[in-house]
Amino acid sequence: MIDPQSHSQDPPASTRGQAGGSSGSGRGALGESDASPKRRRVDVPTVRALYVTGNDGKYQEAMKVVELLQGGGTHVHLERVNVDLPELQGRPEEVAVAKTQEAARQLESQGHDAARFVITDDSGLELSCLNGFPGIYIKPMLQSLGDAGIAELVHHYEDQRATATCMLGVLDREHPPGVSVFRGELRGTIVKEPLGSVKHGKLSWNTIFVPLGEERTFGQMPLEEHALMSHRRHAFASWLTETFPS
Amino acid sequence: MIDPQSHSQDPPASTRGQAGGSSGSGRGALGESDASPKRRRVDVPTVRALYVTGNDGKYQEAMKVVELLQGGGTHVHLERVNVDLPELQGRPEEVAVAKTQEAARQLESQGHDAARFVITDDSGLELSCLNGFPGIYIKPMLQSLGDAGIAELVHHYEDQRATATCMLGVLDREHPPGVSVFRGELRGTIVKEPLGSVKHGKLSWNTIFVPLGEERTFGQMPLEEHALMSHRRHAFASWLTETFPS
């Protein structure tokens, strides 16, 4: 388990396994801290990351996640940007790479070329009763059915398990330039009827997803609590531990 | 109704209504025939159309449809081409336009710039019990569930109606250059278990879809019969009547 109290430490190595593996290539750390483990430097190196999303809930959670995860070595400053990206169909990894490249291209043409990282974030919901469908197509499914309709569908089946996924596409301009993808996942179940009101955007399945070991849906927890356990946290942990190893 | 025997005439105007409306702009006819209605000229004007698909079943059906629909005025020669296109998410019309533009761009860079038309063809399956989902996302749904899994899902609901859709994106290089979209649809129901073996590609819902007024699934009919009634026929009819009015 990730210890939510460990925010002054580097993320534990075990998060990588939990995050469902990452396919990023190994990278060296940019920032090097000469602070002793007992004392945190005030002027830690800061790197900028542009986080591409039109969804404020996602951004709020991502900021909390990054805050929780980063240790004394390097401060990652996550800035929200919004560009109009085509949504692709395909394998989630391929979609993430193409989307991140396109985002970086657009941001550069707008003069946003000073940040080291450009990050896109695609979430998905894999329903076990549908053999993993809809995955990244959860948004059009929510548009057609709403959270209540998806809950109803799942409860026509005996298997009500679901896996929430987060796929980060990360363009690193430095070590070396290129896009890597980092996946995080979180297992849970779908409840029969929506509960709670904490949502990521207007269309959200937070209200029907209960993480394993929890009693409440994501819709019934403050975003701060999502940030302690979410699929998004696992994906960010995977990226940060690989990019800034302790 | 479309009279399947009318293949020596221009397509009847009534097909437009059946095709669920078209959003193409009006066009003048390119070819003009001076043949009398009683006598067909051998040297009817021919226009070339590049039909972009990796799916041979689709191409075979589209060829039959065009054969059936075109009258004596202009001969449309449908040539199959295959380019590697990104599959987009979004509204079907927008997806069709973007895909056709990208196909034309790639074909031009490969030297295929002599044909008047470039056509892309996206089909979808709208399930009434899911408020129209999955629509254009039927392919990933088939990948996860197969035809049998989709049939099972629908039979958890009382409403087993479905609408098959075909969205053509047509780039016309002449009158004037631009992409129009033409939609055809066909109503039907989903049967409880797959029947038949006539498929469009490896992943196909032909085996579970019974068109309204029919007893058999598309999987139980030869492609020639699909071509007499299908959503694809309605979309092609809509395009041809608008582009080559009688």
Tab-separated table of C-alpha atoms in Angstrom:
chain	number	residue	atom	x	y	z
A	1	MET	CA	0.000	0.000	0.000
A	2	ILE	CA	1.003	3.565	-0.548
A	3	ASP	CA	1.272	5.314	2.777
A	4	PRO	CA	-0.640	8.548	2.410
A	5	GLN	CA	1.451	10.060	5.201
A	6	SER	CA	4.683	9.645	3.266
A	7	HIS	CA	4.366	12.872	1.324
A	8	SER	CA	7.657	14.224	2.552
A	9	GLN	CA	9.423	11.183	1.131
A	10	ASP	CA	9.991	10.117	-2.407
A	11	PRO	CA	7.175	7.858	-3.580
A	12	PRO	CA	7.858	4.287	-2.487
A	13	ALA	CA	9.150	1.968	-5.186
A	14	SER	CA	6.223	-0.352	-4.589
A	15	THR	CA	3.864	2.095	-6.248
A	16	ARG	CA	5.261	1.082	-9.597
A	17	GLY	CA	3.951	-2.425	-9.312
A	18	GLN	CA	0.624	-1.144	-8.109
A	19	ALA	CA	0.439	1.208	-10.997
A	20	GLY	CA	0.114	-1.727	-13.321
A	21	GLY	CA	3.559	-1.312	-14.776
A	22	SER	CA	4.851	1.591	-16.816
A	23	SER	CA	6.203	1.559	-20.294
A	24	GLY	CA	8.253	4.687	-20.022
A	25	SER	CA	11.941	4.452	-20.738
A	26	GLY	CA	14.329	5.040	-17.875
A	27	ARG	CA	15.396	8.598	-17.448
A	28	GLY	CA	17.962	10.347	-15.335
A	29	ALA	CA	16.895	12.841	-12.721
A	30	LEU	CA	17.138	16.461	-13.749
A	31	GLY	CA	17.230	18.022	-10.354
A	32	GLU	CA	19.814	16.862	-7.877
A	33	SER	CA	19.344	17.712	-4.284
A	34	ASP	CA	22.311	18.029	-1.977
A	35	ALA	CA	20.055	18.476	1.023
A	36	SER	CA	20.469	15.864	3.695
A	37	PRO	CA	17.485	13.600	4.197
A	38	LYS	CA	16.800	15.327	7.479
A	39	ARG	CA	16.670	18.836	6.115
A	40	ARG	CA	14.642	20.091	3.185
A	41	ARG	CA	16.072	22.866	1.031
A	42	VAL	CA	13.843	25.830	0.476
A	43	ASP	CA	15.199	26.474	-3.009
A	44	VAL	CA	14.533	23.010	-4.446
A	45	PRO	CA	14.882	22.862	-8.228
A	46	THR	CA	11.573	23.460	-9.944
A	47	VAL	CA	10.558	21.962	-13.252
A	48	ARG	CA	7.485	23.043	-15.155
A	49	ALA	CA	4.956	20.588	-16.518
A	50	LEU	CA	2.046	21.637	-18.712
A	51	TYR	CA	-0.960	19.491	-17.836
A	52	VAL	CA	-3.412	19.462	-20.722
A	53	THR	CA	-7.029	19.219	-19.669
A	54	GLY	CA	-10.337	20.972	-20.055
A	55	ASN	CA	-11.526	19.267	-16.882
A	56	ASP	CA	-10.995	21.239	-13.691
A	57	GLY	CA	-11.726	18.253	-11.427
A	58	LYS	CA	-8.913	16.307	-13.065
A	59	TYR	CA	-6.532	19.231	-12.639
A	60	GLN	CA	-7.416	19.738	-8.977
A	61	GLU	CA	-6.801	16.070	-8.291
A	62	ALA	CA	-3.588	15.963	-10.310
A	63	MET	CA	-2.228	18.972	-8.414
A	64	LYS	CA	-2.944	17.296	-5.082
A	65	VAL	CA	-1.382	14.067	-6.297
A	66	VAL	CA	1.799	15.797	-7.398
A	67	GLU	CA	1.927	17.746	-4.142
A	68	LEU	CA	1.606	14.528	-2.149
A	69	LEU	CA	4.124	12.581	-4.151
A	70	GLN	CA	7.043	14.847	-4.672
A	71	GLY	CA	9.779	14.746	-2.155
A	72	GLY	CA	12.548	17.220	-1.445
A	73	GLY	CA	14.508	16.497	-4.600
A	74	THR	CA	12.627	18.324	-7.282
A	75	HIS	CA	9.535	20.425	-7.255
A	76	VAL	CA	7.227	19.727	-10.182
A	77	HIS	CA	5.035	22.689	-10.954
A	78	LEU	CA	1.901	21.536	-12.755
A	79	GLU	CA	0.306	24.227	-14.910
A	80	ARG	CA	-3.062	23.686	-16.468
A	81	VAL	CA	-3.358	24.388	-20.187
A	82	ASN	CA	-6.255	23.697	-22.494
A	83	VAL	CA	-5.884	22.927	-26.176
A	84	ASP	CA	-8.453	21.560	-28.555
A	85	LEU	CA	-7.292	18.006	-29.201
A	86	PRO	CA	-8.835	15.415	-31.471
A	87	GLU	CA	-9.952	12.398	-29.441
A	88	LEU	CA	-8.619	9.279	-31.090
A	89	GLN	CA	-9.788	5.710	-31.086
A	90	GLY	CA	-7.278	2.930	-30.671
A	91	ARG	CA	-5.061	1.231	-28.135
A	92	PRO	CA	-4.815	3.474	-25.063
A	93	GLU	CA	-1.013	3.685	-25.301
A	94	GLU	CA	-1.096	4.758	-28.940
A	95	VAL	CA	-3.880	7.226	-28.266
A	96	ALA	CA	-1.862	8.753	-25.402
A	97	VAL	CA	1.307	9.132	-27.492
A	98	ALA	CA	-0.490	10.673	-30.485
A	99	LYS	CA	-2.474	13.004	-28.282
A	100	THR	CA	0.576	14.200	-26.377
A	101	GLN	CA	2.519	14.854	-29.571
A	102	GLU	CA	-0.373	16.839	-30.973
A	103	ALA	CA	-0.779	18.794	-27.730
A	104	ALA	CA	2.926	19.667	-27.704
A	105	ARG	CA	2.775	20.758	-31.347
A	106	GLN	CA	-0.160	23.059	-30.651
A	107	LEU	CA	1.365	24.433	-27.455
A	108	GLU	CA	4.624	25.194	-29.233
A	109	SER	CA	2.798	27.038	-31.972
A	110	GLN	CA	1.183	29.115	-29.203
A	111	GLY	CA	4.566	29.924	-27.702
A	112	HIS	CA	4.360	27.459	-24.783
A	113	ASP	CA	7.726	25.894	-25.398
A	114	ALA	CA	9.552	26.674	-22.192
A	115	ALA	CA	8.190	23.895	-19.964
A	116	ARG	CA	10.117	20.643	-19.734
A	117	PHE	CA	7.035	18.385	-19.737
A	118	VAL	CA	3.741	18.253	-21.580
A	119	ILE	CA	1.267	15.824	-20.006
A	120	THR	CA	-2.029	14.479	-21.282
A	121	ASP	CA	-4.255	12.381	-19.070
A	122	ASP	CA	-6.863	9.934	-20.328
A	123	SER	CA	-8.972	8.029	-17.917
A	124	GLY	CA	-11.044	4.983	-18.614
A	125	LEU	CA	-13.384	2.580	-16.921
A	126	GLU	CA	-13.106	-1.099	-17.720
A	127	LEU	CA	-16.225	-3.065	-16.834
A	128	SER	CA	-15.519	-6.714	-16.110
A	129	CYS	CA	-18.979	-7.825	-17.280
A	130	LEU	CA	-18.173	-6.325	-20.692
A	131	ASN	CA	-14.655	-7.790	-20.832
A	132	GLY	CA	-13.076	-4.398	-20.273
A	133	PHE	CA	-15.340	-2.325	-22.503
A	134	PRO	CA	-15.819	0.667	-22.643
A	135	GLY	CA	-12.324	1.590	-21.333
A	136	ILE	CA	-11.356	4.912	-22.927
A	137	TYR	CA	-14.808	5.093	-24.551
A	138	ILE	CA	-16.417	5.769	-21.180
A	139	LYS	CA	-17.126	9.384	-22.144
A	140	PRO	CA	-19.436	8.624	-25.089
A	141	MET	CA	-21.043	5.893	-22.970
A	142	LEU	CA	-21.726	8.432	-20.211
A	143	GLN	CA	-23.123	10.813	-22.803
A	144	SER	CA	-25.618	8.166	-23.916
A	145	LEU	CA	-26.446	6.461	-20.636
A	146	GLY	CA	-25.394	8.675	-17.767
A	147	ASP	CA	-23.994	7.245	-14.543
A	148	ALA	CA	-27.373	5.712	-13.641
A	149	GLY	CA	-27.653	3.942	-16.995
A	150	ILE	CA	-24.189	2.427	-16.668
A	151	ALA	CA	-24.980	1.250	-13.131
A	152	GLU	CA	-28.190	-0.330	-14.409
A	153	LEU	CA	-26.350	-2.075	-17.243
A	154	VAL	CA	-23.727	-3.546	-14.911
A	155	HIS	CA	-26.407	-4.786	-12.527
A	156	HIS	CA	-27.927	-6.889	-15.284
A	157	TYR	CA	-24.780	-9.006	-14.796
A	158	GLU	CA	-23.442	-10.946	-11.824
A	159	ASP	CA	-19.936	-9.554	-12.185
A	160	GLN	CA	-19.981	-5.956	-11.025
A	161	ARG	CA	-16.257	-5.357	-10.856
A	162	ALA	CA	-14.626	-2.453	-12.650
A	163	THR	CA	-11.131	-1.075	-13.077
A	164	ALA	CA	-10.494	2.643	-13.249
A	165	THR	CA	-7.491	3.519	-15.395
A	166	CYS	CA	-5.383	6.593	-15.936
A	167	MET	CA	-3.001	6.841	-18.856
A	168	LEU	CA	-0.531	9.680	-18.787
A	169	GLY	CA	1.227	10.661	-21.981
A	170	VAL	CA	4.351	12.572	-20.968
A	171	LEU	CA	6.509	14.491	-23.393
A	172	ASP	CA	9.913	15.148	-21.890
A	173	ARG	CA	11.848	17.797	-23.790
A	174	GLU	CA	15.143	16.925	-22.130
A	175	HIS	CA	16.142	13.341	-21.326
A	176	PRO	CA	15.856	12.676	-24.280
A	177	PRO	CA	13.027	14.383	-26.102
A	178	GLY	CA	10.171	11.939	-26.547
A	179	VAL	CA	6.831	10.723	-25.257
A	180	SER	CA	6.456	7.990	-22.646
A	181	VAL	CA	3.248	6.579	-21.244
A	182	PHE	CA	2.474	5.699	-17.630
A	183	ARG	CA	-0.571	3.754	-16.600
A	184	GLY	CA	-2.219	3.652	-13.213
A	185	GLU	CA	-5.179	1.568	-12.255
A	186	LEU	CA	-7.547	1.077	-9.368
A	187	ARG	CA	-9.907	-1.829	-8.891
A	188	GLY	CA	-13.387	-1.498	-7.543
A	189	THR	CA	-17.060	-2.248	-8.089
A	190	ILE	CA	-20.051	-0.499	-9.602
A	191	VAL	CA	-22.938	0.259	-7.268
A	192	LYS	CA	-26.568	-0.083	-8.294
A	193	GLU	CA	-27.436	3.612	-8.122
A	194	PRO	CA	-25.397	6.816	-8.196
A	195	LEU	CA	-24.298	8.159	-4.815
A	196	GLY	CA	-22.568	11.407	-3.972
A	197	SER	CA	-21.790	14.553	-5.879
A	198	VAL	CA	-18.002	14.878	-6.127
A	199	LYS	CA	-17.397	14.674	-9.858
A	200	HIS	CA	-14.699	15.123	-12.449
A	201	GLY	CA	-16.583	17.253	-14.964
A	202	LYS	CA	-20.275	17.152	-15.775
A	203	LEU	CA	-20.071	13.607	-17.070
A	204	SER	CA	-18.540	11.474	-14.364
A	205	TRP	CA	-18.670	7.917	-13.149
A	206	ASN	CA	-17.350	8.910	-9.709
A	207	THR	CA	-20.866	8.428	-8.341
A	208	ILE	CA	-21.053	4.726	-9.233
A	209	PHE	CA	-17.469	3.521	-8.576
A	210	VAL	CA	-16.458	2.169	-5.154
A	211	PRO	CA	-12.712	1.479	-4.824
A	212	LEU	CA	-11.771	-1.903	-3.422
A	213	GLY	CA	-11.648	-1.776	0.381
A	214	GLU	CA	-13.885	1.295	0.514
A	215	GLU	CA	-17.559	1.636	1.349
A	216	ARG	CA	-18.172	4.933	-0.431
A	217	THR	CA	-18.212	5.867	-4.099
A	218	PHE	CA	-15.694	8.389	-5.382
A	219	GLY	CA	-18.684	10.716	-5.562
A	220	GLN	CA	-18.956	10.524	-1.768
A	221	MET	CA	-15.316	11.379	-1.051
A	222	PRO	CA	-13.594	14.773	-1.191
A	223	LEU	CA	-11.076	15.077	-4.027
A	224	GLU	CA	-8.316	15.087	-1.400
A	225	GLU	CA	-9.235	11.498	-0.612
A	226	HIS	CA	-9.255	10.416	-4.263
A	227	ALA	CA	-5.755	11.814	-4.467
A	228	LEU	CA	-4.596	9.382	-1.775
A	229	MET	CA	-5.611	6.263	-3.664
A	230	SER	CA	-6.716	6.963	-7.192
A	231	HIS	CA	-5.703	5.468	-10.534
A	232	ARG	CA	-4.425	8.974	-11.299
A	233	ARG	CA	-2.130	8.861	-8.272
A	234	HIS	CA	-0.703	5.540	-9.385
A	235	ALA	CA	0.024	6.872	-12.868
A	236	PHE	CA	1.695	10.034	-11.552
A	237	ALA	CA	3.689	7.982	-9.037
A	238	SER	CA	4.905	5.793	-11.856
A	239	TRP	CA	6.028	8.807	-13.865
A	240	LEU	CA	7.658	10.648	-10.959
A	241	THR	CA	9.574	7.677	-9.552
A	242	GLU	CA	10.918	6.883	-12.988
A	243	THR	CA	11.829	10.450	-13.887
A	244	PHE	CA	13.193	11.575	-10.526
A	245	PRO	CA	14.509	8.453	-8.816
A	246	SER	CA	15.629	8.956	-5.261
B	1	MET	CA	-39.311	1.613	-51.243
B	2	ILE	CA	-36.343	1.363	-53.480
B	3	ASP	CA	-37.103	-0.905	-56.369
B	4	PRO	CA	-34.175	-3.265	-56.699
B	5	GLN	CA	-35.019	-3.758	-60.366
B	6	SER	CA	-34.559	-0.099	-61.178
B	7	HIS	CA	-30.838	-0.281	-61.743
B	8	SER	CA	-31.085	0.975	-65.291
B	9	GLN	CA	-32.754	4.165	-64.022
B	10	ASP	CA	-31.419	6.954	-61.901
B	11	PRO	CA	-32.037	6.251	-58.233
B	12	PRO	CA	-35.570	7.341	-57.300
B	13	ALA	CA	-35.838	10.604	-55.413
B	14	SER	CA	-37.559	8.834	-52.541
B	15	THR	CA	-34.306	7.206	-51.446
B	16	ARG	CA	-33.169	10.513	-50.029
B	17	GLY	CA	-35.857	10.535	-47.402
B	18	GLN	CA	-35.107	6.916	-46.597
B	19	ALA	CA	-31.478	7.707	-46.199
B	20	GLY	CA	-32.228	9.713	-43.106
B	21	GLY	CA	-31.402	13.029	-44.727
B	22	SER	CA	-28.130	14.188	-46.137
B	23	SER	CA	-26.114	17.194	-45.238
B	24	GLY	CA	-24.216	17.469	-48.488
B	25	SER	CA	-24.433	20.642	-50.489
B	26	GLY	CA	-26.190	20.546	-53.828
B	27	ARG	CA	-23.975	19.795	-56.766
B	28	GLY	CA	-24.345	19.902	-60.509
B	29	ALA	CA	-23.857	16.757	-62.549
B	30	LEU	CA	-20.426	16.357	-64.094
B	31	GLY	CA	-21.308	13.942	-66.825
B	32	GLU	CA	-24.058	14.773	-69.214
B	33	SER	CA	-25.531	12.051	-71.294
B	34	ASP	CA	-27.113	12.794	-74.631
B	35	ALA	CA	-28.381	9.257	-74.945
B	36	SER	CA	-32.116	8.893	-75.266
B	37	PRO	CA	-33.812	7.246	-72.287
B	38	LYS	CA	-34.520	4.196	-74.416
B	39	ARG	CA	-30.999	3.584	-75.525
B	40	ARG	CA	-27.965	3.398	-73.315
B	41	ARG	CA	-24.706	4.711	-74.679
B	42	VAL	CA	-21.752	2.443	-74.312
B	43	ASP	CA	-19.397	5.348	-73.709
B	44	VAL	CA	-21.178	6.878	-70.719
B	45	PRO	CA	-18.988	9.367	-68.870
B	46	THR	CA	-16.986	7.690	-66.158
B	47	VAL	CA	-15.886	9.342	-62.950
B	48	ARG	CA	-13.420	7.768	-60.578
B	49	ALA	CA	-14.050	7.503	-56.854
B	50	LEU	CA	-11.446	6.228	-54.415
B	51	TYR	CA	-13.198	4.232	-51.698
B	52	VAL	CA	-11.043	4.068	-48.604
B	53	THR	CA	-11.393	0.852	-46.647
B	54	GLY	CA	-9.380	-2.007	-45.282
B	55	ASN	CA	-12.530	-4.112	-45.182
B	56	ASP	CA	-13.179	-6.214	-48.256
B	57	GLY	CA	-16.770	-7.013	-47.272
B	58	LYS	CA	-17.580	-3.301	-47.200
B	59	TYR	CA	-15.971	-2.789	-50.595
B	60	GLN	CA	-17.819	-5.710	-52.175
B	61	GLU	CA	-21.105	-4.377	-50.869
B	62	ALA	CA	-20.355	-0.778	-51.871
B	63	MET	CA	-19.488	-1.908	-55.426
B	64	LYS	CA	-22.786	-3.748	-55.730
B	65	VAL	CA	-24.648	-0.770	-54.320
B	66	VAL	CA	-23.077	1.618	-56.819
B	67	GLU	CA	-23.716	-0.833	-59.653
B	68	LEU	CA	-27.377	-1.064	-58.692
B	69	LEU	CA	-27.892	2.632	-58.215
B	70	GLN	CA	-26.226	4.303	-61.114
B	71	GLY	CA	-28.300	4.983	-64.167
B	72	GLY	CA	-27.242	5.722	-67.707
B	73	GLY	CA	-26.051	9.246	-67.010
B	74	THR	CA	-22.716	8.737	-65.375
B	75	HIS	CA	-20.711	5.688	-64.529
B	76	VAL	CA	-19.067	5.890	-61.132
B	77	HIS	CA	-16.025	3.671	-60.940
B	78	LEU	CA	-15.326	2.764	-57.325
B	79	GLU	CA	-11.684	1.862	-56.684
B	80	ARG	CA	-10.632	0.422	-53.365
B	81	VAL	CA	-7.678	2.085	-51.668
B	82	ASN	CA	-6.303	1.489	-48.216
B	83	VAL	CA	-4.561	4.101	-46.149
B	84	ASP	CA	-3.709	4.044	-42.496
B	85	LEU	CA	-6.126	6.508	-40.939
B	86	PRO	CA	-6.421	7.551	-37.322
B	87	GLU	CA	-9.841	6.615	-35.948
B	88	LEU	CA	-11.285	9.623	-34.218
B	89	GLN	CA	-13.802	9.977	-31.463
B	90	GLY	CA	-16.513	12.584	-31.744
B	91	ARG	CA	-19.745	13.378	-33.537
B	92	PRO	CA	-20.088	11.054	-36.538
B	93	GLU	CA	-20.303	13.943	-39.031
B	94	GLU	CA	-17.138	15.577	-37.682
B	95	VAL	CA	-15.333	12.262	-37.620
B	96	ALA	CA	-16.313	11.613	-41.253
B	97	VAL	CA	-15.124	15.027	-42.457
B	98	ALA	CA	-11.794	14.862	-40.612
B	99	LYS	CA	-11.165	11.307	-41.751
B	100	THR	CA	-11.919	12.088	-45.392
B	101	GLN	CA	-9.645	15.127	-45.385
B	102	GLU	CA	-6.848	13.071	-43.878
B	103	ALA	CA	-7.409	10.243	-46.375
B	104	ALA	CA	-7.282	12.698	-49.293
B	105	ARG	CA	-4.098	14.267	-47.926
B	106	GLN	CA	-2.401	10.881	-47.658
B	107	LEU	CA	-3.632	9.731	-51.067
B	108	GLU	CA	-2.354	12.921	-52.694
B	109	SER	CA	1.038	12.463	-51.132
B	110	GLN	CA	1.043	8.970	-52.650
B	111	GLY	CA	0.225	10.359	-56.084
B	112	HIS	CA	-3.487	9.378	-56.048
B	113	ASP	CA	-4.728	12.791	-57.063
B	114	ALA	CA	-6.466	12.045	-60.344
B	115	ALA	CA	-9.788	10.732	-59.042
B	116	ARG	CA	-12.655	13.178	-58.605
B	117	PHE	CA	-13.927	11.658	-55.351
B	118	VAL	CA	-12.389	10.305	-52.169
B	119	ILE	CA	-14.883	8.413	-50.007
B	120	THR	CA	-14.621	7.146	-46.450
B	121	ASP	CA	-17.305	4.948	-44.962
B	122	ASP	CA	-17.992	4.589	-41.238
B	123	SER	CA	-20.682	2.320	-40.042
B	124	GLY	CA	-22.230	2.222	-36.632
B	125	LEU	CA	-24.785	0.359	-34.615
B	126	GLU	CA	-27.063	2.301	-32.320
B	127	LEU	CA	-28.687	0.166	-29.639
B	128	SER	CA	-32.002	1.549	-28.411
B	129	CYS	CA	-31.585	0.009	-24.959
B	130	LEU	CA	-28.368	2.016	-24.559
B	131	ASN	CA	-29.862	5.249	-25.948
B	132	GLY	CA	-27.919	4.927	-29.177
B	133	PHE	CA	-24.588	3.776	-27.718
B	134	PRO	CA	-22.184	2.440	-29.031
B	135	GLY	CA	-22.839	3.986	-32.487
B	136	ILE	CA	-19.449	4.472	-34.166
B	137	TYR	CA	-17.776	2.734	-31.197
B	138	ILE	CA	-19.228	-0.600	-32.261
B	139	LYS	CA	-15.799	-1.845	-33.336
B	140	PRO	CA	-14.140	-1.650	-29.911
B	141	MET	CA	-17.324	-3.099	-28.411
B	142	LEU	CA	-17.108	-6.045	-30.815
B	143	GLN	CA	-13.442	-6.460	-29.921
B	144	SER	CA	-14.359	-6.778	-26.237
B	145	LEU	CA	-17.651	-8.667	-26.409
B	146	GLY	CA	-17.999	-10.269	-29.810
B	147	ASP	CA	-21.350	-10.539	-31.554
B	148	ALA	CA	-22.612	-13.057	-28.971
B	149	GLY	CA	-21.726	-10.736	-26.070
B	150	ILE	CA	-23.561	-7.805	-27.633
B	151	ALA	CA	-26.615	-9.981	-28.269
B	152	GLU	CA	-26.528	-11.126	-24.638
B	153	LEU	CA	-26.276	-7.537	-23.401
B	154	VAL	CA	-29.248	-6.368	-25.474
B	155	HIS	CA	-31.337	-9.300	-24.259
B	156	HIS	CA	-30.925	-8.137	-20.675
B	157	TYR	CA	-33.259	-5.334	-21.774
B	158	GLU	CA	-36.816	-5.330	-23.071
B	159	ASP	CA	-36.048	-2.982	-25.948
B	160	GLN	CA	-34.098	-4.945	-28.552
B	161	ARG	CA	-34.276	-2.464	-31.401
B	162	ALA	CA	-31.160	-1.237	-33.164
B	163	THR	CA	-30.336	1.140	-36.000
B	164	ALA	CA	-27.513	0.404	-38.407
B	165	THR	CA	-25.889	3.544	-39.755
B	166	CYS	CA	-23.512	4.345	-42.571
B	167	MET	CA	-21.801	7.693	-42.778
B	168	LEU	CA	-20.037	8.496	-46.022
B	169	GLY	CA	-17.505	11.300	-46.092
B	170	VAL	CA	-17.142	12.363	-49.706
B	171	LEU	CA	-14.445	14.696	-50.953
B	172	ASP	CA	-15.398	16.148	-54.312
B	173	ARG	CA	-12.457	17.769	-56.072
B	174	GLU	CA	-14.641	19.572	-58.595
B	175	HIS	CA	-18.014	21.090	-57.666
B	176	PRO	CA	-16.618	22.791	-55.564
B	177	PRO	CA	-13.728	21.138	-53.743
B	178	GLY	CA	-14.873	20.113	-50.286
B	179	VAL	CA	-16.131	17.302	-48.101
B	180	SER	CA	-19.816	16.488	-47.673
B	181	VAL	CA	-21.339	13.791	-45.511
B	182	PHE	CA	-24.192	11.462	-46.380
B	183	ARG	CA	-25.897	9.298	-43.808
B	184	GLY	CA	-27.922	6.183	-44.421
B	185	GLU	CA	-29.698	4.163	-41.799
B	186	LEU	CA	-31.604	0.941	-41.451
B	187	ARG	CA	-33.770	-0.066	-38.528
B	188	GLY	CA	-33.922	-3.547	-37.125
B	189	THR	CA	-33.620	-5.702	-34.043
B	190	ILE	CA	-30.908	-7.694	-32.291
B	191	VAL	CA	-31.433	-11.438	-32.036
B	192	LYS	CA	-30.537	-13.468	-28.958
B	193	GLU	CA	-27.762	-15.498	-30.561
B	194	PRO	CA	-25.580	-15.036	-33.644
B	195	LEU	CA	-26.905	-16.599	-36.847
B	196	GLY	CA	-25.240	-16.921	-40.227
B	197	SER	CA	-21.747	-16.357	-41.512
B	198	VAL	CA	-21.860	-13.496	-44.046
B	199	LYS	CA	-19.700	-10.871	-42.415
B	200	HIS	CA	-18.057	-7.530	-43.088
B	201	GLY	CA	-14.573	-8.259	-41.773
B	202	LYS	CA	-13.626	-10.541	-38.906
B	203	LEU	CA	-15.481	-8.416	-36.385
B	204	SER	CA	-19.032	-8.056	-37.564
B	205	TRP	CA	-22.484	-7.590	-36.100
B	206	ASN	CA	-24.157	-8.907	-39.271
B	207	THR	CA	-24.906	-12.141	-37.419
B	208	ILE	CA	-27.076	-10.486	-34.775
B	209	PHE	CA	-28.905	-7.765	-36.752
B	210	VAL	CA	-32.268	-8.481	-38.405
B	211	PRO	CA	-33.516	-5.624	-40.620
B	212	LEU	CA	-37.117	-4.534	-40.066
B	213	GLY	CA	-39.469	-6.661	-42.174
B	214	GLU	CA	-36.922	-9.474	-42.505
B	215	GLU	CA	-36.692	-12.808	-40.730
B	216	ARG	CA	-33.004	-13.407	-41.273
B	217	THR	CA	-29.927	-11.679	-39.884
B	218	PHE	CA	-27.550	-9.944	-42.279
B	219	GLY	CA	-25.279	-12.883	-41.560
B	220	GLN	CA	-27.818	-15.181	-43.194
B	221	MET	CA	-28.123	-13.173	-46.425
B	222	PRO	CA	-25.734	-13.006	-49.355
B	223	LEU	CA	-24.007	-9.607	-49.723
B	224	GLU	CA	-26.091	-9.054	-52.875
B	225	GLU	CA	-29.168	-8.936	-50.674
B	226	HIS	CA	-27.613	-6.502	-48.185
B	227	ALA	CA	-26.918	-4.261	-51.139
B	228	LEU	CA	-30.655	-4.081	-51.934
B	229	MET	CA	-31.641	-2.692	-48.565
B	230	SER	CA	-28.697	-1.745	-46.409
B	231	HIS	CA	-27.818	1.431	-44.526
B	232	ARG	CA	-24.859	1.593	-46.920
B	233	ARG	CA	-27.170	1.613	-49.925
B	234	HIS	CA	-29.183	4.466	-48.442
B	235	ALA	CA	-26.053	6.530	-47.860
B	236	PHE	CA	-24.735	5.909	-51.389
B	237	ALA	CA	-28.181	6.677	-52.857
B	238	SER	CA	-28.201	9.946	-50.977
B	239	TRP	CA	-24.785	10.874	-52.361
B	240	LEU	CA	-25.476	9.796	-55.947
B	241	THR	CA	-28.893	11.454	-56.285
B	242	GLU	CA	-27.469	14.688	-54.954
B	243	THR	CA	-24.335	14.639	-57.061
B	244	PHE	CA	-25.813	13.352	-60.309
B	245	PRO	CA	-29.450	14.455	-60.324
B	246	SER	CA	-31.538	13.053	-63.138
